[in-house]
XYZ file of C-alpha atoms in Angstrom:
772
model
C 0.000 0.000 0.000
C 1.294 3.462 -0.932
C 0.374 6.293 1.427
C 0.098 9.441 -0.654
C 1.566 12.635 0.771
C -1.312 14.772 -0.411
C -4.856 14.079 0.688
C -5.676 12.614 4.085
C -6.050 8.900 4.230
C -5.153 8.343 0.598
C -4.086 4.732 0.194
C -3.200 3.195 -3.139
C -3.075 -0.593 -3.453
C 0.008 -1.826 -5.334
C 0.648 -4.924 -7.386
C 4.308 -5.864 -7.823
C 4.905 -6.482 -11.522
C 8.602 -7.226 -11.460
C 12.080 -6.494 -10.146
C 14.669 -4.864 -12.397
C 18.438 -4.572 -12.400
C 20.495 -2.533 -14.886
C 22.257 -4.571 -17.557
C 24.966 -1.930 -17.958
C 24.969 0.994 -15.491
C 27.289 2.932 -17.805
C 24.879 3.022 -20.746
C 23.825 6.531 -21.883
C 20.219 5.466 -21.181
C 20.712 6.179 -17.467
C 20.231 9.908 -16.996
C 20.668 9.290 -13.264
C 22.840 6.602 -11.744
C 20.778 3.388 -11.365
C 21.228 3.388 -7.585
C 19.277 6.674 -7.463
C 16.137 4.560 -8.023
C 16.779 2.207 -5.090
C 13.977 3.787 -3.018
C 11.615 4.537 -5.882
C 8.706 2.699 -7.429
C 8.311 2.839 -11.192
C 5.016 2.682 -13.052
C 3.681 3.400 -16.521
C 2.619 6.941 -17.388
C -1.101 6.060 -18.007
C -1.332 4.363 -14.589
C 0.288 7.327 -12.884
C -1.990 9.811 -14.649
C -5.257 7.923 -14.067
C -4.827 6.293 -10.642
C -2.076 8.066 -8.695
C -2.104 11.726 -9.738
C -5.767 12.352 -8.742
C -4.984 11.259 -5.164
C -2.018 13.619 -4.725
C -2.117 17.334 -4.061
C 1.070 17.935 -6.069
C 1.409 14.950 -8.354
C 4.461 16.257 -10.230
C 7.232 18.095 -8.427
C 9.972 17.541 -10.999
C 9.703 16.617 -14.667
C 12.741 15.515 -16.638
C 13.009 15.215 -20.408
C 16.048 13.220 -21.413
C 17.026 12.848 -25.070
C 19.749 10.631 -26.490
C 20.884 12.282 -29.693
C 22.769 10.703 -32.575
C 25.829 12.867 -33.140
C 27.298 10.879 -36.011
C 25.995 13.381 -38.545
C 27.453 16.401 -36.749
C 30.155 18.134 -38.780
C 32.099 21.329 -38.075
C 30.027 23.127 -40.707
C 26.750 22.175 -38.970
C 27.736 23.150 -35.423
C 26.663 26.777 -35.665
C 23.181 25.856 -36.909
C 22.831 23.176 -34.236
C 23.773 25.621 -31.476
C 21.268 28.149 -32.812
C 18.508 25.511 -32.838
C 19.301 24.530 -29.247
C 19.060 28.178 -28.183
C 15.708 28.563 -29.960
C 14.349 25.365 -28.384
C 15.456 26.463 -24.920
C 13.804 29.865 -25.359
C 10.514 28.280 -26.473
C 10.491 25.848 -23.554
C 11.135 28.658 -21.076
C 8.238 30.607 -22.580
C 5.864 27.652 -22.120
C 7.112 26.310 -18.768
C 8.573 28.445 -16.021
C 11.521 27.243 -13.938
C 12.807 25.026 -16.741
C 16.535 24.487 -16.874
C 18.791 22.741 -19.381
C 20.863 20.743 -16.924
C 22.741 18.382 -19.262
C 23.526 20.070 -22.549
C 25.759 19.319 -25.543
C 26.379 23.043 -25.984
C 29.755 23.237 -24.142
C 31.034 20.145 -25.943
C 29.847 21.446 -29.314
C 31.417 24.848 -28.716
C 34.701 23.260 -27.705
C 34.611 20.914 -30.686
C 33.806 23.754 -33.069
C 36.626 25.981 -31.861
C 39.093 23.068 -31.844
C 38.077 22.025 -35.353
C 38.401 25.586 -36.638
C 41.826 26.051 -35.070
C 42.999 22.653 -36.322
C 41.815 23.495 -39.836
C 43.754 26.760 -39.819
C 46.874 25.149 -38.370
C 46.899 22.235 -40.818
C 46.219 24.591 -43.713
C 49.228 26.693 -42.778
C 51.343 23.572 -42.259
C 50.353 22.370 -45.728
C 51.328 25.620 -47.469
C 54.835 24.360 -48.384
C 53.363 21.264 -50.032
C 50.741 23.364 -51.808
C 53.435 25.761 -52.976
C 55.557 22.869 -54.204
C 52.633 21.429 -56.166
C 51.841 24.829 -57.686
C 55.472 25.359 -58.642
C 55.605 21.907 -60.207
C 52.393 22.610 -62.120
C 53.662 25.943 -63.414
C 57.009 24.378 -64.338
C 55.382 21.570 -66.319
C 52.960 24.007 -67.960
C 55.856 26.244 -68.977
C 57.716 23.256 -70.435
C 54.662 22.201 -72.422
C 54.108 25.729 -73.746
C 57.794 26.072 -74.635
C 57.602 22.786 -76.504
C 54.606 24.095 -78.479
C 55.883 27.654 -78.867
C 56.938 27.165 -82.479
C 53.510 25.749 -83.334
C 51.833 28.721 -81.652
C 54.076 31.153 -83.539
C 53.271 29.487 -86.872
C 49.535 29.643 -86.110
C 49.847 33.322 -85.251
C 51.851 33.972 -88.425
C 49.172 32.246 -90.503
C 46.320 34.331 -89.154
C 45.108 32.763 -85.909
C 44.139 35.288 -83.272
C 45.398 35.332 -79.694
C 41.839 34.673 -78.488
C 41.617 31.476 -80.561
C 44.898 30.158 -79.184
C 43.939 31.153 -75.645
C 40.518 29.470 -76.034
C 42.126 26.249 -77.244
C 44.314 26.023 -74.158
C 41.378 27.028 -71.939
C 39.290 24.120 -73.257
C 42.252 21.796 -72.802
C 42.746 23.012 -69.235
C 39.056 22.653 -68.342
C 38.959 19.076 -69.638
C 42.049 18.223 -67.616
C 40.531 19.958 -64.578
C 37.351 17.862 -64.742
C 39.357 14.646 -64.826
C 41.672 15.931 -62.102
C 38.763 16.974 -59.871
C 37.175 13.530 -59.943
C 40.479 11.793 -59.309
C 41.575 14.373 -56.741
C 38.479 14.078 -54.555
C 38.814 10.296 -54.461
C 42.542 10.448 -53.788
C 42.049 13.159 -51.164
C 39.506 11.070 -49.240
C 41.885 8.113 -49.255
C 44.804 10.261 -48.065
C 42.611 11.702 -45.279
C 41.867 8.165 -44.081
C 45.582 7.345 -44.098
C 46.298 10.494 -42.098
C 43.687 9.388 -39.563
C 45.702 6.206 -38.977
C 49.058 7.986 -38.799
C 50.968 7.531 -35.565
C 54.482 8.494 -36.690
C 56.394 9.714 -39.716
C 56.135 7.420 -42.774
C 54.164 4.928 -40.677
C 53.714 1.933 -42.987
C 51.075 0.500 -40.655
C 48.566 3.027 -42.026
C 47.929 0.566 -44.843
C 46.712 -2.081 -42.377
C 42.932 -1.885 -42.590
C 42.214 -3.642 -39.307
C 44.563 -1.711 -37.035
C 42.661 1.553 -36.668
C 39.108 2.646 -37.183
C 38.862 4.603 -40.410
C 37.853 8.231 -40.384
C 34.502 8.995 -41.938
C 35.552 11.289 -44.765
C 33.034 13.810 -46.046
C 33.350 15.887 -49.197
C 32.246 19.132 -47.575
C 31.522 22.491 -49.138
C 34.905 23.728 -47.936
C 36.603 20.796 -49.646
C 34.879 21.660 -52.914
C 35.836 25.302 -52.416
C 39.491 24.387 -51.963
C 39.284 22.067 -54.960
C 37.854 24.879 -57.063
C 40.612 27.196 -55.885
C 43.202 24.595 -56.839
C 41.647 24.201 -60.281
C 41.684 27.960 -60.754
C 45.362 28.227 -59.832
C 46.216 25.311 -62.112
C 44.382 26.916 -65.024
C 46.261 30.147 -64.385
C 49.545 28.239 -64.397
C 48.642 26.919 -67.864
C 46.935 29.959 -69.367
C 49.441 32.635 -68.362
C 52.318 31.022 -70.330
C 49.900 30.310 -73.193
C 48.789 33.946 -73.292
C 52.385 35.139 -73.308
C 53.335 32.682 -76.038
C 50.373 33.733 -78.192
C 51.843 37.220 -78.550
C 54.660 36.025 -80.806
C 54.945 35.334 -84.493
C 57.943 33.532 -85.960
C 59.981 36.742 -86.105
C 59.225 37.972 -82.597
C 59.673 34.448 -81.211
C 63.284 34.246 -82.388
C 63.962 37.664 -80.905
C 62.433 36.602 -77.592
C 64.410 33.339 -77.546
C 67.608 35.348 -77.783
C 66.509 37.383 -74.769
C 65.749 34.230 -72.794
C 69.478 33.737 -72.379
C 69.473 36.661 -69.962
C 69.047 36.272 -66.222
C 65.503 35.892 -64.858
C 63.806 38.926 -63.367
C 64.083 37.720 -59.779
C 67.862 37.692 -60.161
C 67.969 41.070 -61.910
C 66.076 42.784 -59.094
C 67.663 40.773 -56.253
C 64.363 39.310 -55.078
C 66.246 36.304 -53.714
C 68.348 38.577 -51.495
C 65.243 40.376 -50.225
C 63.574 37.057 -49.422
C 66.356 36.314 -46.945
C 65.013 38.950 -44.547
C 61.870 37.136 -43.219
C 63.525 33.801 -42.303
C 66.586 35.492 -40.822
C 64.355 37.749 -38.727
C 62.314 34.709 -37.706
C 65.465 32.908 -36.614
C 66.521 36.000 -34.655
C 63.184 36.060 -32.806
C 63.414 32.355 -32.074
C 66.955 32.723 -30.799
C 66.007 35.663 -28.572
C 62.484 34.695 -27.440
C 62.340 30.963 -28.060
C 58.974 30.980 -29.859
C 56.829 32.492 -32.591
C 53.209 32.372 -31.469
C 50.345 33.796 -33.497
C 47.631 31.137 -33.304
C 47.909 30.571 -29.558
C 50.110 27.496 -29.850
C 53.285 28.870 -28.315
C 53.449 25.933 -25.905
C 52.667 23.248 -28.473
C 54.803 22.690 -31.602
C 51.839 20.988 -33.293
C 49.717 24.142 -32.961
C 52.352 26.665 -34.043
C 52.805 26.526 -37.829
C 55.184 29.501 -37.886
C 57.807 27.210 -36.381
C 57.499 25.194 -39.586
C 57.119 28.027 -42.094
C 60.258 29.924 -41.059
C 62.690 27.077 -41.914
C 60.777 26.423 -45.148
C 61.259 30.067 -46.137
C 64.893 29.736 -45.103
C 65.434 26.788 -47.462
C 63.619 28.566 -50.293
C 65.499 31.870 -50.008
C 68.938 30.311 -49.507
C 68.225 27.982 -52.433
C 67.467 30.944 -54.694
C 70.669 32.684 -53.642
C 72.695 29.523 -54.265
C 71.200 29.109 -57.746
C 72.378 32.642 -58.547
C 75.955 31.352 -58.289
C 75.306 28.135 -60.237
C 76.370 29.591 -63.651
C 79.591 30.914 -62.136
C 80.508 27.552 -60.668
C 79.704 25.751 -63.917
C 81.652 28.396 -65.868
C 84.745 27.753 -63.756
C 84.353 24.015 -64.304
C 83.915 24.560 -68.057
C 87.092 26.652 -68.146
C 88.892 23.838 -66.348
C 87.470 21.274 -68.787
C 89.076 23.142 -71.690
C 92.417 21.871 -70.423
C 91.180 18.273 -70.481
C 90.981 15.965 -73.518
C 87.310 14.992 -73.004
C 85.052 16.529 -75.654
C 81.883 15.227 -74.013
C 82.704 16.779 -70.641
C 83.481 20.135 -72.251
C 80.223 20.113 -74.237
C 78.223 19.255 -71.124
C 79.701 21.997 -68.947
C 79.543 24.636 -71.688
C 75.899 23.841 -72.352
C 75.082 24.196 -68.649
C 77.055 27.430 -68.314
C 75.698 29.007 -71.509
C 72.042 28.102 -70.965
C 71.902 28.201 -67.173
C 68.548 30.016 -67.232
C 66.929 26.990 -68.882
C 68.008 24.777 -65.986
C 66.960 27.129 -63.185
C 63.451 25.680 -62.879
C 64.406 21.991 -62.594
C 67.371 22.802 -60.361
C 65.184 24.871 -58.043
C 62.597 22.072 -57.965
C 65.297 19.566 -57.008
C 66.772 21.841 -54.366
C 63.429 22.687 -52.775
C 62.103 19.147 -52.729
C 65.246 17.646 -51.249
C 65.780 20.427 -48.702
C 62.141 20.237 -47.574
C 62.262 16.443 -47.522
C 65.455 16.511 -45.457
C 64.120 19.075 -43.001
C 60.644 17.576 -42.597
C 61.995 14.050 -42.255
C 64.576 15.165 -39.687
C 61.956 17.156 -37.780
C 59.547 14.219 -37.774
C 62.201 11.710 -36.686
C 63.381 14.084 -33.956
C 59.839 14.648 -32.654
C 59.118 10.919 -32.814
C 62.258 10.018 -30.878
C 61.715 12.841 -28.405
C 58.208 11.625 -27.612
C 59.663 8.274 -26.613
C 62.439 9.952 -24.628
C 60.015 12.346 -22.946
C 57.601 9.647 -21.815
C 60.263 7.145 -20.788
C 62.097 9.852 -18.851
C 58.889 10.651 -16.963
C 57.953 7.015 -16.293
C 61.488 5.652 -16.004
C 60.904 2.267 -17.618
C 58.302 0.306 -19.567
C 56.019 0.073 -16.537
C 56.367 1.687 -13.119
C 54.334 0.365 -10.181
C 53.716 2.240 -6.949
C 53.402 -0.437 -4.272
C 52.842 -0.601 -0.540
C 54.338 -3.218 1.679
C 52.694 -4.785 4.708
C 52.788 -2.547 7.783
C 53.952 -4.206 11.016
C 52.333 -1.589 13.248
C 49.433 -2.663 15.459
C 46.046 -1.705 14.018
C 43.675 0.409 16.055
C 41.714 -1.521 18.694
C 37.985 -1.706 18.003
C 36.018 0.829 20.028
C 32.568 0.579 21.515
C 29.956 2.749 19.807
C 30.088 6.261 21.219
C 33.506 5.751 22.836
C 36.223 8.306 21.916
C 39.048 7.137 19.657
C 42.030 5.990 21.706
C 45.546 6.834 20.524
C 47.539 3.957 19.073
C 50.097 2.561 21.484
C 53.314 1.065 20.143
C 54.079 -2.511 21.037
C 57.207 -2.454 23.148
C 58.055 -6.006 22.085
C 58.181 -4.987 18.395
C 60.111 -1.713 18.675
C 63.137 -3.247 16.916
C 61.100 -4.776 14.103
C 60.828 -2.953 10.744
C 57.711 -0.879 10.082
C 57.225 -2.423 6.631
C 57.607 -5.886 5.174
C 57.999 -6.587 1.454
C 58.079 -9.621 -0.750
C 61.314 -9.981 -2.734
C 61.249 -7.934 -5.924
C 62.063 -11.111 -7.846
C 58.465 -12.225 -7.252
C 57.474 -9.850 -10.054
C 59.343 -12.048 -12.505
C 56.705 -14.737 -11.956
C 54.127 -12.532 -13.687
C 53.599 -13.213 -17.371
C 55.081 -10.399 -19.466
C 57.654 -9.180 -16.919
C 61.259 -9.490 -18.110
C 63.146 -7.621 -15.394
C 62.229 -5.809 -12.175
C 64.083 -3.288 -10.034
C 63.354 -1.505 -6.763
C 63.447 2.302 -6.920
C 62.868 4.332 -3.773
C 61.821 7.932 -4.353
C 62.242 10.071 -1.232
C 62.642 13.690 -0.183
C 66.138 14.929 0.634
C 67.472 18.206 1.989
C 71.019 19.494 2.229
C 72.789 22.221 4.160
C 76.108 23.067 2.528
C 77.949 26.188 3.667
C 74.823 27.350 5.466
C 72.687 27.107 2.324
C 69.657 24.832 2.718
C 68.232 23.164 -0.393
C 65.325 20.767 -0.834
C 65.432 18.038 -3.476
C 64.805 14.389 -4.237
C 66.845 11.246 -3.901
C 66.416 7.941 -5.709
C 67.506 4.725 -4.091
C 68.290 1.968 -6.587
C 69.651 -1.542 -6.850
C 72.580 -0.987 -9.187
C 72.519 -4.310 -11.046
C 68.744 -4.546 -11.517
C 68.318 -0.880 -12.374
C 70.540 -1.094 -15.446
C 68.224 -3.749 -16.931
C 65.018 -1.723 -16.749
C 65.807 1.999 -16.838
C 65.745 4.407 -19.755
C 68.953 6.366 -20.182
C 70.776 8.553 -22.716
C 74.497 9.153 -22.734
C 74.022 12.938 -22.695
C 72.495 12.597 -19.219
C 75.997 12.130 -17.775
C 78.674 13.712 -19.987
C 78.338 11.108 -22.768
C 78.802 8.218 -20.359
C 76.657 5.090 -20.563
C 74.319 4.004 -17.787
C 76.606 1.094 -16.969
C 79.564 3.430 -16.621
C 77.627 5.795 -14.380
C 76.370 3.009 -12.136
C 79.877 1.589 -11.871
C 80.790 4.806 -10.054
C 78.372 3.734 -7.331
C 80.038 0.334 -7.088
C 83.141 1.882 -5.479
C 81.390 2.134 -2.118
C 77.996 1.618 -0.520
C 77.926 5.246 0.602
C 78.724 6.655 -2.837
C 76.142 8.943 -4.406
C 75.465 10.538 -7.794
C 74.719 14.268 -7.558
C 73.150 16.766 -9.963
C 75.805 18.879 -11.655
C 74.065 22.187 -10.871
C 74.107 21.334 -7.164
C 77.822 20.544 -7.245
C 78.696 23.731 -9.150
C 76.551 26.034 -7.003
C 78.046 24.634 -3.790
C 81.636 24.260 -5.002
C 81.686 20.489 -4.511
C 83.983 18.009 -6.251
C 83.971 14.269 -6.862
C 85.139 12.552 -3.671
C 83.821 15.226 -1.291
C 81.645 14.104 1.639
C 77.987 15.103 1.635
C 75.365 14.850 4.373
C 71.689 14.678 3.427
C 68.565 14.640 5.552
C 66.353 11.963 3.984
C 62.606 11.650 4.651
C 60.596 8.501 3.903
C 57.048 7.799 5.104
C 57.382 10.339 7.918
C 60.780 9.095 9.113
C 63.858 11.371 8.962
C 67.531 10.460 9.075
C 70.847 12.221 8.474
C 72.937 10.046 6.180
C 76.566 10.524 5.167
C 77.592 10.079 1.506
C 80.611 10.466 -0.758
C 80.127 12.151 -4.147
C 80.817 9.621 -6.917
C 79.979 11.547 -10.107
C 77.873 14.435 -11.422
C 74.616 13.999 -13.355
C 72.910 16.365 -15.767
C 69.675 14.365 -15.920
C 68.329 11.105 -14.537
C 65.050 9.280 -15.286
C 62.037 10.655 -13.333
C 64.162 13.443 -11.773
C 63.678 17.013 -13.020
C 66.176 19.837 -12.380
C 63.234 22.253 -12.011
C 62.313 20.449 -8.765
C 65.672 21.223 -7.171
C 68.838 19.168 -6.711
C 68.584 15.420 -7.179
C 70.641 12.501 -5.964
C 70.974 8.774 -6.721
C 72.245 6.319 -4.104
C 72.120 2.661 -3.073
C 68.621 1.784 -1.854
C 69.841 -0.663 0.805
C 72.211 1.979 2.207
C 69.327 4.458 2.400
C 67.139 1.943 4.228
C 69.933 1.186 6.678
C 70.257 4.871 7.439
C 66.481 5.166 7.877
C 66.366 2.158 10.169
C 64.419 -0.261 7.980
C 62.719 -0.784 4.655
C 60.220 1.770 3.407
C 57.771 1.771 0.487
C 59.382 1.977 -2.925
C 58.368 1.813 -6.566
C 59.065 -1.121 -8.845
C 60.312 -0.429 -12.354
C 59.608 -3.201 -14.845
C 60.902 -4.106 -18.284
C 57.937 -5.792 -19.940
C 56.924 -7.666 -23.055
C 55.069 -5.279 -25.354
C 52.648 -8.044 -26.367
C 51.245 -8.227 -22.805
C 49.023 -5.368 -21.639
C 49.877 -3.375 -18.555
C 46.458 -4.162 -17.064
C 47.214 -7.887 -17.223
C 50.617 -7.349 -15.612
C 49.178 -5.200 -12.818
C 46.506 -7.801 -12.130
C 49.172 -10.501 -12.077
C 51.184 -8.537 -9.524
C 48.089 -8.067 -7.371
C 47.422 -11.783 -7.563
C 50.787 -12.248 -5.850
C 49.366 -10.387 -2.852
C 51.112 -7.085 -3.538
C 49.247 -3.807 -3.106
C 49.563 -1.714 -6.285
C 48.245 1.811 -5.789
C 49.270 3.234 -9.158
C 50.714 2.110 -12.489
C 52.357 4.235 -15.189
C 52.704 2.559 -18.578
C 55.117 4.325 -20.937
C 53.821 2.562 -24.048
C 50.193 3.477 -23.337
C 51.125 7.114 -22.767
C 53.020 7.162 -26.068
C 50.048 5.701 -27.939
C 47.728 8.234 -26.300
C 49.968 11.127 -27.349
C 50.327 9.746 -30.879
C 46.528 9.742 -31.225
C 46.238 13.517 -30.710
C 44.552 15.041 -33.788
C 47.175 17.794 -33.995
C 49.990 15.255 -34.054
C 48.201 12.971 -36.497
C 47.522 15.887 -38.818
C 51.091 17.177 -38.722
C 52.771 13.808 -39.206
C 50.252 12.883 -41.877
C 51.011 16.106 -43.741
C 54.755 15.583 -43.351
C 54.478 12.056 -44.724
C 52.292 13.215 -47.609
C 54.674 16.089 -48.295
C 57.665 13.758 -48.300
C 56.012 11.430 -50.799
C 54.732 14.328 -52.887
C 58.212 15.837 -53.110
C 59.677 12.565 -54.341
C 56.935 11.896 -56.903
C 56.841 15.436 -58.300
C 60.606 15.559 -58.653
C 60.676 12.306 -60.588
C 57.865 13.385 -62.904
C 59.296 16.869 -63.331
C 62.729 15.648 -64.315
C 61.444 13.038 -66.726
C 59.275 15.649 -68.449
C 62.168 18.109 -68.481
C 64.503 15.547 -70.049
C 62.068 14.758 -72.873
C 61.040 18.378 -73.519
C 64.656 19.526 -73.460
C 65.570 16.861 -75.999
C 62.731 17.879 -78.320
C 63.596 21.561 -78.008
C 67.241 20.934 -78.936
C 66.460 18.487 -81.721
C 68.327 20.454 -84.439
C 71.312 21.137 -82.184
C 71.653 17.466 -81.310
C 71.300 16.532 -84.982
C 74.138 18.884 -85.865
C 76.354 17.281 -83.248
C 75.606 13.868 -84.718
C 76.292 15.194 -88.208
C 79.751 16.549 -87.326
C 80.848 13.172 -86.023
C 79.751 12.545 -82.433
C 78.765 8.938 -81.893
C 75.604 7.764 -80.188
C 77.618 6.798 -77.112
C 79.203 10.272 -76.952
C 75.797 11.891 -77.344
C 74.387 9.640 -74.638
C 77.270 10.588 -72.339
C 76.679 14.265 -73.181
C 72.977 14.155 -72.271
C 73.564 11.883 -69.279
C 76.220 14.306 -68.054
C 73.709 17.166 -68.108
C 71.207 15.160 -66.100
C 73.867 13.938 -63.680
C 75.222 17.454 -63.125
C 71.742 18.810 -62.375
C 70.815 15.937 -60.075
C 74.113 16.036 -58.178
C 73.935 19.821 -57.808
C 70.330 19.675 -56.614
C 70.992 16.766 -54.255
C 74.077 18.375 -52.745
C 72.493 21.802 -52.353
C 69.148 20.449 -51.140
C 70.693 18.079 -48.609
C 73.031 20.766 -47.298
C 70.195 23.266 -46.875
C 67.965 20.681 -45.209
C 70.652 19.650 -42.716
C 71.505 23.301 -42.023
C 67.854 24.214 -41.454
C 67.397 21.164 -39.210
C 70.366 22.126 -37.058
C 69.217 25.739 -36.765
C 65.462 25.401 -36.264
C 64.532 21.970 -34.877
C 65.793 22.772 -31.332
C 63.152 25.545 -31.172
C 60.384 22.947 -31.500
C 60.920 22.032 -27.841
C 58.463 24.481 -26.339
C 56.235 24.509 -23.264
C 56.033 25.747 -19.712
C 55.698 22.366 -18.026
C 58.900 20.759 -16.799
C 58.116 17.526 -18.629
C 58.022 19.417 -21.947
C 61.571 20.732 -21.538
C 63.291 17.640 -20.139
C 65.088 15.777 -21.573
C 66.497 18.216 -24.141
C 66.012 17.712 -27.861
C 68.569 15.635 -29.713
C 68.355 16.673 -33.367
C 68.206 13.578 -35.550
C 69.153 13.931 -39.214
C 66.965 11.436 -41.077
C 69.714 9.809 -43.124
C 67.628 6.683 -43.711
C 64.838 8.710 -45.312
C 67.372 10.845 -47.211
C 68.923 7.653 -48.517
C 65.484 6.617 -49.756
C 65.243 9.903 -51.670
C 68.693 9.278 -53.134
C 67.578 5.870 -54.344
C 64.505 7.437 -55.944
C 66.652 10.089 -57.624
C 69.089 7.450 -58.837
C 66.218 5.496 -60.336
C 64.938 8.703 -61.909
C 68.365 9.356 -63.447
C 68.565 5.875 -64.924
C 65.042 6.195 -66.332
C 65.761 9.631 -67.825
C 68.987 8.453 -69.456
C 67.220 5.373 -70.825
C 64.518 7.566 -72.383
C 67.099 9.921 -73.878
C 69.144 7.064 -75.327
C 65.983 5.649 -76.858
C 65.230 9.015 -78.470
C 68.825 9.300 -79.704
C 68.743 5.883 -81.323
C 65.498 6.715 -83.100
C 66.682 10.158 -84.235
C 67.365 10.456 -87.988
C 70.038 12.979 -88.913
C 68.386 13.949 -92.206
C 65.232 14.913 -90.277
C 67.076 16.895 -87.641
C 69.452 18.698 -90.011
C 67.507 20.487 -92.731
C 66.887 23.941 -94.046
C 64.123 26.020 -92.551
C 62.323 25.764 -89.231
C 61.347 22.701 -87.289
C 58.182 22.329 -85.301
């Protein structure tokens, strides 16, 4: 029977229909926690309205409407409209029902998602500008080559009466047809690349091609994507139509005059544009060197949200590359002068051709230099950031898996008290005063757990010093020297380029020997071999312990200089000084195929109390899944591949177009007696000189930019972001891959040229009049 709280004597007979338990308390269905209904009776709405509500003075005190919405269709472009609709709905509800409140709302999450998506779009767009610029330059270079190849045809058409509009219209139709095909292919390819970027965890991660490893992104061809595609088509058409419009101005007579002028330097060299372009990157480097960051988009503490850190070195490579190309004719001229003293006719022809027509080779040489310098810098940056992530996490955790454990306390538990009696203070047991406060199982018990390779005890305690009247607070690690070397992360730059084994051997000299932070030794005028007294605190116990300084340390896993001086000593010696064993952490080297959860559960099954676990591998995976990091490394990987592909295509097209343009010249050389092998060596020498010059210049610029700018990518205010310091890694493996691609490109280009030489007929190449 239910006694209603409203009318006097209201009794409602009840019939129990069933008892319910939640299948999954974490399901979104539960707007309140299931245990909130433990003292409630549930009934159907018609029963409540017809039988219960009439008997109650206030039948409804609180009404809740709870909606589970499907957010799979929400896109950044639809967020603003969705927020507006929620505001309208809330206003209408408030107008109909007073005291209505929107308690659980998607508005904060949608606003956060919208702002994050907008910022990420801007950041990735800016990061992709070098790749976009490279593609546009490649497109304009190929378009210029094609127009130059057809320039004689255009001049003949103009001389025979065709108007400039007709020629322009022909190339416009050609460009539109190519754009339609490119748009269809580009949207499909872009969606596929976006999915690969969604699986990216590191630079050139080959696992992105594994379908089952990661859940694919749902790619949507949005209005913005179509807008960007249209913009790309427009720029591509301009790259084709501008050279076509300029070529359509010439007849045969004016064309020959213009070709003579083409031997002059390009305009950007005449007006020293390359020198002027040095100012922005040099100023950017100056700001980085003085301030340490360039922050415009609010990402000063995150390298993945600060695209200016990436754009400045790109501009540096571009401007220095232009300046270097200015001196290319001079260098080739000196080599040609030297070749005059040598008996090789082929070498002399090759160098003279390069020196005399250097302007014709500026475009391909600049393409080679830019692609290789950008590939070198981006690959080195990506490898450095990848390695630093591992170093950063392992430095913080210390090993593969770090467990915080508690031993078994030997102190007497509190005696049970009668209800209402005051709590009595705990009295020590006089018979157990000499017994240790804590008991621990041997650390070797951890080796019984599946997935554990090695285990080491690491005590982390507070320590204070008073040297020359100067008190300092810091931390001290107690370790087992032999076991620690098997589990700990360490870099040689942590201790003056000495290995972990060498550093720990310094402790082996004596049980009271201690490793000390270098800053502490310098600030207090201490030397190796000096005595040092520290006040060590562990679990509320304090003890003054005497040590002897064994060696200085710059860094040590889990110890940060920002927290004050740090020390490393023998754990057993610390415990002796403290009067017994005290709780310590256990650092584990584990099998990566066994999850940390399984290992922790296995340790608990041994009877050990694990209060916390830090898994380095899980933290690395979590950081690698950040959208900013995925986007950046995806773009870097795409840019690296794009640079390689465009360079190969560009050089192959250049080799063929150059051969066709110099058809008469090559025929004359054959006619005066050069053999096919000499001609092949002549053309191969040109290609080899360009490739070697571009590879050398591009690699040098990329390595230089990496050395100058990559250290500035270590930004942040948190101590874990600045320790350990960056170690710049030059990606020689990836550079070697580019070299292999370029070598293959050279072989392919020479093979094509030899094929064209063999098929060339002298009587067709050498004739009176013009050739098309």
